[in-house]
mmCIF file of C-alpha atoms in Angstrom:
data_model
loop_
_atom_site.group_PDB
_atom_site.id
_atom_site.type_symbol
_atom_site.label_atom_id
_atom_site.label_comp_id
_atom_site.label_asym_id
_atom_site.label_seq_id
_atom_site.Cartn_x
_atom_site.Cartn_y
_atom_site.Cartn_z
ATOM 1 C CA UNK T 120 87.257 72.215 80.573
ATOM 2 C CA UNK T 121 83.549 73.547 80.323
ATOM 3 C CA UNK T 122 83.417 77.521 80.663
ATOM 4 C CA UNK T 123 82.058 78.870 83.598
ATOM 5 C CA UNK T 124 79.192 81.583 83.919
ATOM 6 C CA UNK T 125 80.484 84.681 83.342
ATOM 7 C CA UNK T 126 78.755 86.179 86.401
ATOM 8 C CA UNK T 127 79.888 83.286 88.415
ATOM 9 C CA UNK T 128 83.663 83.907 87.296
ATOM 10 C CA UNK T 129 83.603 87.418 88.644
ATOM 11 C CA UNK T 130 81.016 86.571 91.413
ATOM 12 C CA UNK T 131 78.395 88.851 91.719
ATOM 13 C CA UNK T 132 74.426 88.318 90.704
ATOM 14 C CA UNK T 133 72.745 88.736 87.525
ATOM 15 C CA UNK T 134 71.592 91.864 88.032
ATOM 16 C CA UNK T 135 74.724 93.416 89.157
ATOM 17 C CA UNK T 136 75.051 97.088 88.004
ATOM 18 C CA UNK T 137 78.363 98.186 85.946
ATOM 19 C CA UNK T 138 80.011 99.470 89.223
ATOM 20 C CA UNK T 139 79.566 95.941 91.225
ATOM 21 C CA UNK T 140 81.312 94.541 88.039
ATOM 22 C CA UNK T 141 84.003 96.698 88.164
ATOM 23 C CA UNK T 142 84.458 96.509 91.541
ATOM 24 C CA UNK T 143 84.624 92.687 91.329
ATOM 25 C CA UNK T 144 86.990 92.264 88.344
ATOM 26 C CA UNK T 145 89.305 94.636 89.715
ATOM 27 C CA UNK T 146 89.469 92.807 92.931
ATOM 28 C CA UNK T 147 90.369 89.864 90.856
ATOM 29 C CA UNK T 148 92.758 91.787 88.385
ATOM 30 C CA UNK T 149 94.357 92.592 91.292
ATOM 31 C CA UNK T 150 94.845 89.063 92.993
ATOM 32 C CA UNK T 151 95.722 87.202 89.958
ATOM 33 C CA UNK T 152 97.149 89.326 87.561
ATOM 34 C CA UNK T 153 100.472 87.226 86.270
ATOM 35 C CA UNK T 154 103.492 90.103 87.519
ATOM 36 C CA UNK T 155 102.029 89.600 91.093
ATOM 37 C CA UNK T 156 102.062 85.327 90.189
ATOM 38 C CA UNK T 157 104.833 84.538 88.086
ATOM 39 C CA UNK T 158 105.017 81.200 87.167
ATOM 40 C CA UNK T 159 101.698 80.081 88.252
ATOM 41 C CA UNK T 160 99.492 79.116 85.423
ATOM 42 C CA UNK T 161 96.571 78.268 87.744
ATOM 43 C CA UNK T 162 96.620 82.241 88.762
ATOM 44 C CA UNK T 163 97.600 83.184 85.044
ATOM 45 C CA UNK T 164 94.335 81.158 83.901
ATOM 46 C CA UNK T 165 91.951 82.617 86.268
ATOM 47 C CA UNK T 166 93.312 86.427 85.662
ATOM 48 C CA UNK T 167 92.318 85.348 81.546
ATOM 49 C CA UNK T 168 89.007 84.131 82.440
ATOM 50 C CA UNK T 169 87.938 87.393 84.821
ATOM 51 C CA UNK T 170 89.300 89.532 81.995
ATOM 52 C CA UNK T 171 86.711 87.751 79.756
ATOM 53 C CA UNK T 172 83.985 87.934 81.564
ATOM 54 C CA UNK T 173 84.717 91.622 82.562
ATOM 55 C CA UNK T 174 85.403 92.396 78.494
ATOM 56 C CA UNK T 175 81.707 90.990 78.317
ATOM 57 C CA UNK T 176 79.461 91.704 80.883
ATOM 58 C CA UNK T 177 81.306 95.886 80.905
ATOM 59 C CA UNK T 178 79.848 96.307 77.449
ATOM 60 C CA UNK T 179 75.967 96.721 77.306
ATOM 61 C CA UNK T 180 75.491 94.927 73.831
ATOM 62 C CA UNK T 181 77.397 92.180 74.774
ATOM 63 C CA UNK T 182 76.305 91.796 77.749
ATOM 64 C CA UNK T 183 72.653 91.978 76.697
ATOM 65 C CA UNK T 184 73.425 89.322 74.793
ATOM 66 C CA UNK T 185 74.835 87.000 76.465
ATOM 67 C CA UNK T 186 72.270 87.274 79.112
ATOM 68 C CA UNK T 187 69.639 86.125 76.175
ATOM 69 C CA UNK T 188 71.618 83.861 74.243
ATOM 70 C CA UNK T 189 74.655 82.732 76.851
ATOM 71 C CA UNK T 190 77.952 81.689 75.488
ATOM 72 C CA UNK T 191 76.423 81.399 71.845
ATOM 73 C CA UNK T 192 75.422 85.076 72.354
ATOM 74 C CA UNK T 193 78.634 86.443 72.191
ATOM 75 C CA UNK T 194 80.697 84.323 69.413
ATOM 76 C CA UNK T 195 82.831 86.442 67.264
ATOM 77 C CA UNK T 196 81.936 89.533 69.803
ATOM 78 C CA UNK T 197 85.414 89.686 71.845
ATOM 79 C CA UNK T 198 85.781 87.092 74.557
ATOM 80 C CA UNK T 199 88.779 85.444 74.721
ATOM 81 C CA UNK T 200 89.614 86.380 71.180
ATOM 82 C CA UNK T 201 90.140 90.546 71.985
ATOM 83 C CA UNK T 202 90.198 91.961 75.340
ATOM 84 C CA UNK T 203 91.398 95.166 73.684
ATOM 85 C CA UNK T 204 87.900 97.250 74.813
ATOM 86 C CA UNK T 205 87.854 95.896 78.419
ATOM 87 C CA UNK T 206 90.919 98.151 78.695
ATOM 88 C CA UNK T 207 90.010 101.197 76.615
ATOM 89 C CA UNK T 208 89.647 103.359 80.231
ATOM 90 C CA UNK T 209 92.140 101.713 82.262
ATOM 91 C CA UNK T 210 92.552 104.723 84.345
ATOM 92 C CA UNK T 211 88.882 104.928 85.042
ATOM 93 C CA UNK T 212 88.860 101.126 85.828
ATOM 94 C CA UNK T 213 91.308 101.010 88.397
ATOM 95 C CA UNK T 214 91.443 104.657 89.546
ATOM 96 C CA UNK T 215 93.331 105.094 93.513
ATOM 97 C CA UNK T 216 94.788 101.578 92.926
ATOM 98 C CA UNK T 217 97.387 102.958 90.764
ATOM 99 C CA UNK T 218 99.586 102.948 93.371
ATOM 100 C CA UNK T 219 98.598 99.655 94.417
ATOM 101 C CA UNK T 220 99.957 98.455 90.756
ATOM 102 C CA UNK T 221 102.958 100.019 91.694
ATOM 103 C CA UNK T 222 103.335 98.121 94.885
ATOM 104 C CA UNK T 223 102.572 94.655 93.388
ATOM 105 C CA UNK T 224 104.283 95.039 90.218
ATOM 106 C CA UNK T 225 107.727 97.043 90.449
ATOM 107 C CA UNK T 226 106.619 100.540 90.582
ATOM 108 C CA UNK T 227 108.412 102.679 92.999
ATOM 109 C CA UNK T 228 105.728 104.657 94.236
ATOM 110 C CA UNK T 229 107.809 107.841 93.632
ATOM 111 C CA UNK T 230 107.265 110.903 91.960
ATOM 112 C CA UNK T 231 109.495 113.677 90.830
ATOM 113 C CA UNK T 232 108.139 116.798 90.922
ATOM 114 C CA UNK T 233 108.946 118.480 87.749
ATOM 115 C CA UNK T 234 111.635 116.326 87.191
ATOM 116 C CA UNK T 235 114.125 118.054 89.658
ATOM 117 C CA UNK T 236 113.793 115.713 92.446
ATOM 118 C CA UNK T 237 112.751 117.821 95.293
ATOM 119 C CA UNK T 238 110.659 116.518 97.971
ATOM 120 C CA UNK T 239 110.050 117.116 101.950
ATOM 121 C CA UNK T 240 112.418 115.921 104.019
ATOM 122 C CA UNK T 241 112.068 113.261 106.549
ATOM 123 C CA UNK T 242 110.270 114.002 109.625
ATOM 124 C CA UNK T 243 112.089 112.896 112.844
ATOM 125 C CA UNK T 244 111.366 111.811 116.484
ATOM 126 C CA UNK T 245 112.957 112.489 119.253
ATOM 127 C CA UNK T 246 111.858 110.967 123.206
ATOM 128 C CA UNK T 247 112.577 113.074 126.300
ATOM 129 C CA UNK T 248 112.830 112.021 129.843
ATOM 130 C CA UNK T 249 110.603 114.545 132.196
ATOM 131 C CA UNK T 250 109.833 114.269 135.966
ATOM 132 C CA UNK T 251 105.931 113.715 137.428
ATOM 133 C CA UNK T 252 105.947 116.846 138.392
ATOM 134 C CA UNK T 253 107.326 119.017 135.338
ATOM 135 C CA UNK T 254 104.926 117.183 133.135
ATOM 136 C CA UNK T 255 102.256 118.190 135.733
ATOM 137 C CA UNK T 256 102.807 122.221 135.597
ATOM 138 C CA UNK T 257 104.725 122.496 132.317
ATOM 139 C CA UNK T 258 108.542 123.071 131.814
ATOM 140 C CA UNK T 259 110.933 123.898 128.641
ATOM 141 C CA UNK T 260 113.499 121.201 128.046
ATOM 142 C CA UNK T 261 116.651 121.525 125.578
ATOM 143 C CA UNK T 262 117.249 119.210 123.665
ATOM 144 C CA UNK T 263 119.933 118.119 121.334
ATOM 145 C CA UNK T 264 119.811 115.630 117.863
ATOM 146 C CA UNK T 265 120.766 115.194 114.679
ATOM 147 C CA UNK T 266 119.137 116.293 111.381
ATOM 148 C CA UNK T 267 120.276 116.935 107.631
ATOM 149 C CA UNK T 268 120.867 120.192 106.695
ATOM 150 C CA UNK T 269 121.586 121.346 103.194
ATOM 151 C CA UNK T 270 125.332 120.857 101.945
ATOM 152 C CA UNK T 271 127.157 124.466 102.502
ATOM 153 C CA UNK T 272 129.308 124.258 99.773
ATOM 154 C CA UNK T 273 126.512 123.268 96.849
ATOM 155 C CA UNK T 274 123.909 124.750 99.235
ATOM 156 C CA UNK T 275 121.745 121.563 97.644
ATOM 157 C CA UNK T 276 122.034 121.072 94.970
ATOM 158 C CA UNK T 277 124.706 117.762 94.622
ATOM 159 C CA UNK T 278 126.643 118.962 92.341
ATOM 160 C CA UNK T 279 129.943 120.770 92.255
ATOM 161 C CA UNK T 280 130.592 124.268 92.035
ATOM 162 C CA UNK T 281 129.806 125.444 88.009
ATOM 163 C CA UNK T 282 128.281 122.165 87.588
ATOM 164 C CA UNK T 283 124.542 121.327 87.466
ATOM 165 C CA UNK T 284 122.753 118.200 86.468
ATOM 166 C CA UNK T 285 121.827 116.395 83.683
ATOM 167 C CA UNK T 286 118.120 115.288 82.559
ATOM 168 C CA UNK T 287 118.575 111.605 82.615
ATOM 169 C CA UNK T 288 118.282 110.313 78.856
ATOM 170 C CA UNK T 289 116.401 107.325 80.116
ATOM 171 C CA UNK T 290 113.520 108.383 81.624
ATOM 172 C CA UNK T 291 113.692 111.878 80.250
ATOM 173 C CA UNK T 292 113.521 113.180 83.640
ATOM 174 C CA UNK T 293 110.299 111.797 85.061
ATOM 175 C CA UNK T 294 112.190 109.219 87.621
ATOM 176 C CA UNK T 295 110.214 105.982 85.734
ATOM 177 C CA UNK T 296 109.960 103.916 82.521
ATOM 178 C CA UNK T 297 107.093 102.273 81.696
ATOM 179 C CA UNK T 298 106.769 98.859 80.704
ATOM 180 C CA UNK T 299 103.807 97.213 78.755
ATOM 181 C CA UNK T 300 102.881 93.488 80.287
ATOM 182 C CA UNK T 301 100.049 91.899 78.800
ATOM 183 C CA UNK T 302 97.535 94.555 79.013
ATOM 184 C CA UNK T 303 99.055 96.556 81.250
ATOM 185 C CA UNK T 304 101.183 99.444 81.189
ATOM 186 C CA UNK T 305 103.599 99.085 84.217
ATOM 187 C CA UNK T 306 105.809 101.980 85.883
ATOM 188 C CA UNK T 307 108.900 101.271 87.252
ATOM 189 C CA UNK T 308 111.865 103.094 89.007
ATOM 190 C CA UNK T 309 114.302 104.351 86.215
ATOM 191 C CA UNK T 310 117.526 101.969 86.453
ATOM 192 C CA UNK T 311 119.732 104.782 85.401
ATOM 193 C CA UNK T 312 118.917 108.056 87.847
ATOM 194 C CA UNK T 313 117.214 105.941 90.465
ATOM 195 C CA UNK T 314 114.027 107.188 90.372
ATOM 196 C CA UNK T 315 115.770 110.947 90.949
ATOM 197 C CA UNK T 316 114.887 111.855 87.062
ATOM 198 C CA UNK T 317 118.627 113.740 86.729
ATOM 199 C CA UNK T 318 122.122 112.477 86.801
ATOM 200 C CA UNK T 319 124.911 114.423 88.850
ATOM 201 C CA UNK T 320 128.253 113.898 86.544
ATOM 202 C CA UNK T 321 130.543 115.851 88.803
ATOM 203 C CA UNK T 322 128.932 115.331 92.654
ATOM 204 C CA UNK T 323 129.965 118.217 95.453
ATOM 205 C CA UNK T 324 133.199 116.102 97.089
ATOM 206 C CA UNK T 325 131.859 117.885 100.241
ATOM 207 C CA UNK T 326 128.901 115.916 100.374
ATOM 208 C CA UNK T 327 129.470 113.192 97.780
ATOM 209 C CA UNK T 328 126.480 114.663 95.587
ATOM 210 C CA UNK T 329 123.799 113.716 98.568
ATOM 211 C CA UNK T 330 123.094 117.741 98.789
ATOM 212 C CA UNK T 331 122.465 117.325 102.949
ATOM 213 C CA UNK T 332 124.675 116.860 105.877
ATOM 214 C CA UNK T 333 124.607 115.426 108.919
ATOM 215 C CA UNK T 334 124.658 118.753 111.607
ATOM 216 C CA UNK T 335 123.762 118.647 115.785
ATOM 217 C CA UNK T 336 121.012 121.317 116.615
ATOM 218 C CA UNK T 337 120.220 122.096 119.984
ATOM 219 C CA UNK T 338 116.475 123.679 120.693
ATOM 220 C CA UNK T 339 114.379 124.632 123.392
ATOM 221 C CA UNK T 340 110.899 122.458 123.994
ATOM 222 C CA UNK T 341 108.166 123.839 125.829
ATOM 223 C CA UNK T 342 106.090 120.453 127.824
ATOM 224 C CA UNK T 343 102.670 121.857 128.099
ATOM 225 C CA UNK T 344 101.105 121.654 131.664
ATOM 226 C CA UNK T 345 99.219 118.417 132.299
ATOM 227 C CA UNK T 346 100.979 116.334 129.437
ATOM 228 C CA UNK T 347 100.874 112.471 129.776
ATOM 229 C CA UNK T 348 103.204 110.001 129.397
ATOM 230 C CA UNK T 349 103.438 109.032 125.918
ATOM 231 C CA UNK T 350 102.362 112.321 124.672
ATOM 232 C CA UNK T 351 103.683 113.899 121.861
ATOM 233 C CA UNK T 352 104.339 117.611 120.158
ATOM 234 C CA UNK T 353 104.983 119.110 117.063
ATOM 235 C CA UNK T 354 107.655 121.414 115.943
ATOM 236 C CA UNK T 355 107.474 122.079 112.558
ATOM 237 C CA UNK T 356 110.308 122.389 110.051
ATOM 238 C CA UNK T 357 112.647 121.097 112.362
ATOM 239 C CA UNK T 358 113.594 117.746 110.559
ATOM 240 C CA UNK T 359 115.561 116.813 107.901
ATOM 241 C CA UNK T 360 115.561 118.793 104.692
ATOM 242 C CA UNK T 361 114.867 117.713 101.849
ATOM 243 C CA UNK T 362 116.822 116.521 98.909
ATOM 244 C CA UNK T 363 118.014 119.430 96.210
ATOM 245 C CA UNK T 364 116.476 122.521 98.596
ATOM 246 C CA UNK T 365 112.922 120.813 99.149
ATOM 247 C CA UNK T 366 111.453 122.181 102.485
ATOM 248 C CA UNK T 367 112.244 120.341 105.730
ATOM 249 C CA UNK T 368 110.326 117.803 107.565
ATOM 250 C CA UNK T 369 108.633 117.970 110.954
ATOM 251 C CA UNK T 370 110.512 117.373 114.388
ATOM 252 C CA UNK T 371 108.347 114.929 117.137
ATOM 253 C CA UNK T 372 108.835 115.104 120.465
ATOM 254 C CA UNK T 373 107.339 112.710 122.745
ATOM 255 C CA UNK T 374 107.351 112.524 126.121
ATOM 256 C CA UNK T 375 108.258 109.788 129.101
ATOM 257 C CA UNK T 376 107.201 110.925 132.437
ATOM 258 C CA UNK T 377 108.712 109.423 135.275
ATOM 259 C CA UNK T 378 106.844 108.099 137.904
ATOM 260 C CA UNK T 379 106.592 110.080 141.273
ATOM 261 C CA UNK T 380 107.552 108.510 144.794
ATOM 262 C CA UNK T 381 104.284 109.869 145.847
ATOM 263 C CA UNK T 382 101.524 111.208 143.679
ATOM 264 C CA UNK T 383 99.837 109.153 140.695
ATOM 265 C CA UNK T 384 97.606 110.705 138.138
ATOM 266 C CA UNK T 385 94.035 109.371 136.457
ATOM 267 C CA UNK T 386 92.852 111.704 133.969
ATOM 268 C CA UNK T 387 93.031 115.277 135.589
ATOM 269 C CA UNK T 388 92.693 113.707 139.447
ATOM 270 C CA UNK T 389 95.985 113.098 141.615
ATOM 271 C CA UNK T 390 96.008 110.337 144.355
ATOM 272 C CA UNK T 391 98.461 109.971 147.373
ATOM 273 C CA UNK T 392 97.989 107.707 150.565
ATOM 274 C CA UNK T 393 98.523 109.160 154.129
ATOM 275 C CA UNK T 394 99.183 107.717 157.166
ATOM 276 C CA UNK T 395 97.130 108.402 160.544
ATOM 277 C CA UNK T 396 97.120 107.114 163.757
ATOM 278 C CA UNK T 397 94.574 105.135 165.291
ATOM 279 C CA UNK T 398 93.492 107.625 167.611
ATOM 280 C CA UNK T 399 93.158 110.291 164.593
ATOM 281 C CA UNK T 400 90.906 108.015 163.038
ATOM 282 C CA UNK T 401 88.560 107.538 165.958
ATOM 283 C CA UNK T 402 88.594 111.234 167.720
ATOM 284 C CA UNK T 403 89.243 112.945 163.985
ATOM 285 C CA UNK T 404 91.672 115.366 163.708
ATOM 286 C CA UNK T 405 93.085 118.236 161.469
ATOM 287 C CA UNK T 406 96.398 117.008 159.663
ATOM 288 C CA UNK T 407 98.866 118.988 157.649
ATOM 289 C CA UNK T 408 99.455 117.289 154.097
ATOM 290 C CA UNK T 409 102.207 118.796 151.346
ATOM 291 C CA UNK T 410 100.947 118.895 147.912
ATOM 292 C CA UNK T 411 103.061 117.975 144.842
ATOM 293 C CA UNK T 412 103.774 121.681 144.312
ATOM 294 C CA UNK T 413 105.027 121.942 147.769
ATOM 295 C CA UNK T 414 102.324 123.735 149.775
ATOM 296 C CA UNK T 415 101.042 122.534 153.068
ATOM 297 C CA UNK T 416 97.525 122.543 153.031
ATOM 298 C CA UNK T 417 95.225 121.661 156.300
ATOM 299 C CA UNK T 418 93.134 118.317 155.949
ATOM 300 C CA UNK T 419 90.416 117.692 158.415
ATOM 301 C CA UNK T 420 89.868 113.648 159.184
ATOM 302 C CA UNK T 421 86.239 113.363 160.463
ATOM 303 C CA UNK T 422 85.878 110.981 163.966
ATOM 304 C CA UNK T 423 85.471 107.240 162.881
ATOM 305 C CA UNK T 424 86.792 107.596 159.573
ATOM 306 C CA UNK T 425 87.884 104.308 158.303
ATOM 307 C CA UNK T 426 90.747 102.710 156.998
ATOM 308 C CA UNK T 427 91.273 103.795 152.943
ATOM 309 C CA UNK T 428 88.710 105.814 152.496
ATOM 310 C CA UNK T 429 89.234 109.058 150.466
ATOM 311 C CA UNK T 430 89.048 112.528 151.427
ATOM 312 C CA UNK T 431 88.626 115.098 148.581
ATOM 313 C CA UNK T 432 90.669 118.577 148.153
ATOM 314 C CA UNK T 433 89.777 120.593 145.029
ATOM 315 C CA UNK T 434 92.055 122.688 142.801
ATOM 316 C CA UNK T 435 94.879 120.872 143.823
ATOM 317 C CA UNK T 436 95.105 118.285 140.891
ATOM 318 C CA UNK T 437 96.322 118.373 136.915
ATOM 319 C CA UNK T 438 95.951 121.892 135.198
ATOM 320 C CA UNK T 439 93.889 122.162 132.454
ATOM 321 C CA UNK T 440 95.858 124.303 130.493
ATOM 322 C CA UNK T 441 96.564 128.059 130.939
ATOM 323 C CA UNK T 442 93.571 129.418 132.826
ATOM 324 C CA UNK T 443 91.860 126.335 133.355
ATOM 325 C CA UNK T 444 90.519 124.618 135.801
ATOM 326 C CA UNK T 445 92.797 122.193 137.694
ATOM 327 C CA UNK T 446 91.507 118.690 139.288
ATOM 328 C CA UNK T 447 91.507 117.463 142.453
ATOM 329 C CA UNK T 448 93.421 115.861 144.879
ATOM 330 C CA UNK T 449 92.595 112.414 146.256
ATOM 331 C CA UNK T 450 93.812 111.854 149.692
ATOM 332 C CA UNK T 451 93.667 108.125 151.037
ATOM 333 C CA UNK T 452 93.708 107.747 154.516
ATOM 334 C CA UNK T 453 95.950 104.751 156.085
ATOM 335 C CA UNK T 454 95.020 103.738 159.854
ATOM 336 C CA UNK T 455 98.851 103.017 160.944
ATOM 337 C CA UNK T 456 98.420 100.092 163.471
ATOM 338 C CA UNK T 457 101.742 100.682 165.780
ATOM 339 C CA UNK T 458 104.125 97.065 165.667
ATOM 340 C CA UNK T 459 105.045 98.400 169.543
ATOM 341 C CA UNK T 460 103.563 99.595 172.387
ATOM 342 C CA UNK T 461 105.233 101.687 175.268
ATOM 343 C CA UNK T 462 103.751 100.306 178.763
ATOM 344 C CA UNK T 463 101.864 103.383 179.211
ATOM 345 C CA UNK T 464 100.408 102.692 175.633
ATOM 346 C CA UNK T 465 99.942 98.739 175.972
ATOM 347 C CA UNK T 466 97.535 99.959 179.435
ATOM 348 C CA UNK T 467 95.714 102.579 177.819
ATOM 349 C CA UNK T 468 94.941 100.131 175.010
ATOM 350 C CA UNK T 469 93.786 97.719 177.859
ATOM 351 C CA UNK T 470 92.018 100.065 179.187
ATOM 352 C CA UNK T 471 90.089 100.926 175.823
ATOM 353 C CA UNK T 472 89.303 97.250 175.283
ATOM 354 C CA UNK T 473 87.406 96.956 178.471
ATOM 355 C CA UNK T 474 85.614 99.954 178.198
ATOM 356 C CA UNK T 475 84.599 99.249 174.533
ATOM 357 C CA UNK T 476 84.026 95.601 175.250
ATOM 358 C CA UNK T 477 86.235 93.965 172.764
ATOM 359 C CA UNK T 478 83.989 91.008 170.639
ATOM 360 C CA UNK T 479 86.030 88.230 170.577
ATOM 361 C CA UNK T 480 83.366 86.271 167.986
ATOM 362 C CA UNK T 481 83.191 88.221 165.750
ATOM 363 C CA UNK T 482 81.132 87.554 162.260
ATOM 364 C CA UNK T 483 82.223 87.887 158.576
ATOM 365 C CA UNK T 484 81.781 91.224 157.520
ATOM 366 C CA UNK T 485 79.293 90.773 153.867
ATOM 367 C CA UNK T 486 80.779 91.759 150.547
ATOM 368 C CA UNK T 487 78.083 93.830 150.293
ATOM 369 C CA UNK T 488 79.627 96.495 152.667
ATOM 370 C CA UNK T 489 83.088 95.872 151.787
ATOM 371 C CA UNK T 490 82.333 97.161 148.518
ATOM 372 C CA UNK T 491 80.942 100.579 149.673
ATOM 373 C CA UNK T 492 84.210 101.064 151.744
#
C-alpha cells in the first residue's frame, strides 16, 4: 500500500507550526494507540503511521527535508525504521494527558503522598426536609448521619497495637509499577499493596486494618433566610476522614422545601390569591389579608377592580439576607361569583340588572385587552 502524505496522516496543512503538530499527533496517539485497541491491527497500523509522520515532521531537518525532497528526503533519517527521537520529551509531548494515559491504559489515577497513603476523606451529602416558611425566614435543623471516623484503638493507622506497616517491596512504596509498551512507559496500580504503597501484616482486629469506623453524629444546621429548594450548604470537615489520619472531607447539605398551602415564591416575590365578593369588587373595599409570617395587614381593593388582577404590598416578600431588603407580596384578587342566592339577594341582583341594563349580545372581548388584564 502506497504511503500517505505525512501531513495528510496527521491532518493539518503544510504550514502547520510545531504546536498544531503536536496537538494533532497526540490526538491520534491517543485514539489509536494499541493498549486502548487490542487486537485491532487496523488501529495498531494507523497509531505506526502517525508516529512516523510525527517522528518526521517534529524534527526541523527532517522535516525540511521532506518538504523539498518528499519520501526520498528522508531515507535512512528515522521513519519507520527509529521512532526513538519522536519520544525523547514524552512528558512535554503529552503534558495534562498523563492522566488521560492512565485512564485508557490501566493506570489508577492514584497517588500516594509520600508513600504513606494518606488522603482526604470522602465528602458526603446529606438532604433535609424544611417547610415554605422556615426556608423563607431561616431556621437551624439537627440532623443526624453517618460518617467514618478514625479507628479508636489504632487511632488510624490499620495496624495493631506495636505494629506499623511495611513499605511494599513491589512498588517500593509509591502505590504503582510501571510498565514499558511499545514506546510508552505505562503506570499501573501496584498488584501487591493496592495502590496504598505499604502492606499492614498484623491489621487492628478492631477495624480489620481499614483505620476508620462507621460512627452516628448528630449536628445542628443553620437554613439561611430565603434559601430555595434545591439549595445547598457547606460544612466543612464534617465528612468522612481520611484513610491513615488524612484530614476529613466536607459535609453537604441540601435542601427540599415543601410547598405551602398558600404562598408560592418567584425569585424574592411571594404570590397568594384572595377571594372577594362581587360587591367588593365594584364599590372597593378595605380587606384584612394574613401574611405568611402571620400578621394581618390592611389591603385596600380600588372600585371596579377586576377579576385576577394583582395588588402590590412591599416588604412583605423573601428576605434578602440579614439586613436586607425583603420582596414583595403579590396579592391576586378572585371575584367569588356566589353558586346561591337568598331571595333578598336573587331581587337585589334583579334589581341591579335593570338598573345597569344587562347586554344580552354581547361581543367577543379582543385578545388584545385580555392580555393587559
Amino acid at each position: 500500500m502506497a504511503k500517505r502524505d505525512y501531513y495528510e496522516v496527521l491532518g493539518v496543512q503544510k504550514g502547520a507550526t510545531k504546536d498544531d503538530i503536536k496537538k494533532a499527533y497526540r490526538k491520534l496517539a491517543i485514539q489509536y494507540h494499541p493498549d486502548k485497541n487490542q487486537g485491532n491491527k487496523e488501529a495498531e497500523e494507523k497509531f505506526k503511521e502517525a508516529t512516523e509522520a510525527y517522528e518526521i515532521l517534529s524534527d526541523d531537518q527532517k522535516k525540511a527535508a521532506y518538504d523539498q525532497f518528499g519520501f526520498a528526503g528522508v531515507e535512512g533519517m528515522g521513519g519507520q525504521q527509529d521512532f526513538s527521537s519522536a519520544f525523547r520529551d514524552f512528558g512535554d509531548l503529552f503534558g495534562d494527558f498523563s492522566s488521560i494515559f492512565d485512564t485508557f491504559f490501566g493506570g489508577s489515577g492514584r497517588r500516594s503522598s509520600s508513600g504513606n497513603g494518606v488522603r482526604q476523606g470522602a465528602n458526603l451529602r446529606y438532604d433535609v426536609d424544611i417547610s415554605f416558611k422556615d426556608a423563607v425566614f431561616g431556621t437551624k435543623v439537627e440532623i443526624q448521619y453517618s460518617r467514618n471516623e478514625a479507628c479508636p484503638v489504632c487511632k488510624g493507622t490499620g495496624a495493631s497495637s506495636g505494629t506499623g506497616k511495611k513499605v511494599c517491596s513491589t512498588c517500593g512504596g509509591s502505590g504503582q509499577v510501571r510498565h514499558s509498551q511499545g514506546f510508552f512507559s505505562v503506570a499501573s496500580t501496584c498488584p501487591t499493596c493496592g495502590g496504598e504503597g505499604y502492606i499492614i501484616e498484623h491489621p487492628c482486629k478492631e477495624c480489620n486494618g481499614a483505620g476508620t469506623q462507621k460512627k452516628r453524629q448528630k449536628i445542628m444546621v443553620t437554613v439561611p433566610p430565603g434559601v430555595e429548594n434545591g439549595k445547598r450548604v457547606l460544612i466543612p470537615r464534617q465528612g468522612d476522614t481520611g484513610p491513615n489520619g488524612g484530614p476529613p472531607g466536607d459535609l453537604y447539605v441540601f435542601f427540599r422545601v415543601k410547598p405551602h398551602e398558600y404562598f408560592e415564591r418567584q425569585e424574592m416575590d411571594l404570590y397568594c390569591a384572595v377571594p372577594i365578593s362581587i360587591s367588593q369588587a365594584a364599590l372597593g373595599a378595605d380587606i384584612h389579608v394574613m401574611t405568611l409570617d402571620g400578621k394581618t395587614i390592611k389591603v385596600k381593593v380600588p372600585p371596579g377592580i377586576q377579576n385576577g388582577k394583582m395588588l402590590r404590598i412591599r416588604d412583605e416578600g423573601i428576605p434578602a439576607g440579614p439586613g436586607g431588603r425583603r420582596g414583595n407580596l403579590y396579592i391576586k384578587l378572585m371575584i367569588h361569583i356566589p353558586t346561591k342566592l337568598s331571595r333578598r339577594g336573587k331581587e337585589l341582583m334583579e334589581e341591579f340588572a335593570r338598573v345597569e341594563g344587562e347586554n344580552d349580545s354581547p361581543k367577543p372581548i379582543p385578545l388584545a385587552e385580555l392580555s393587559e388584564q
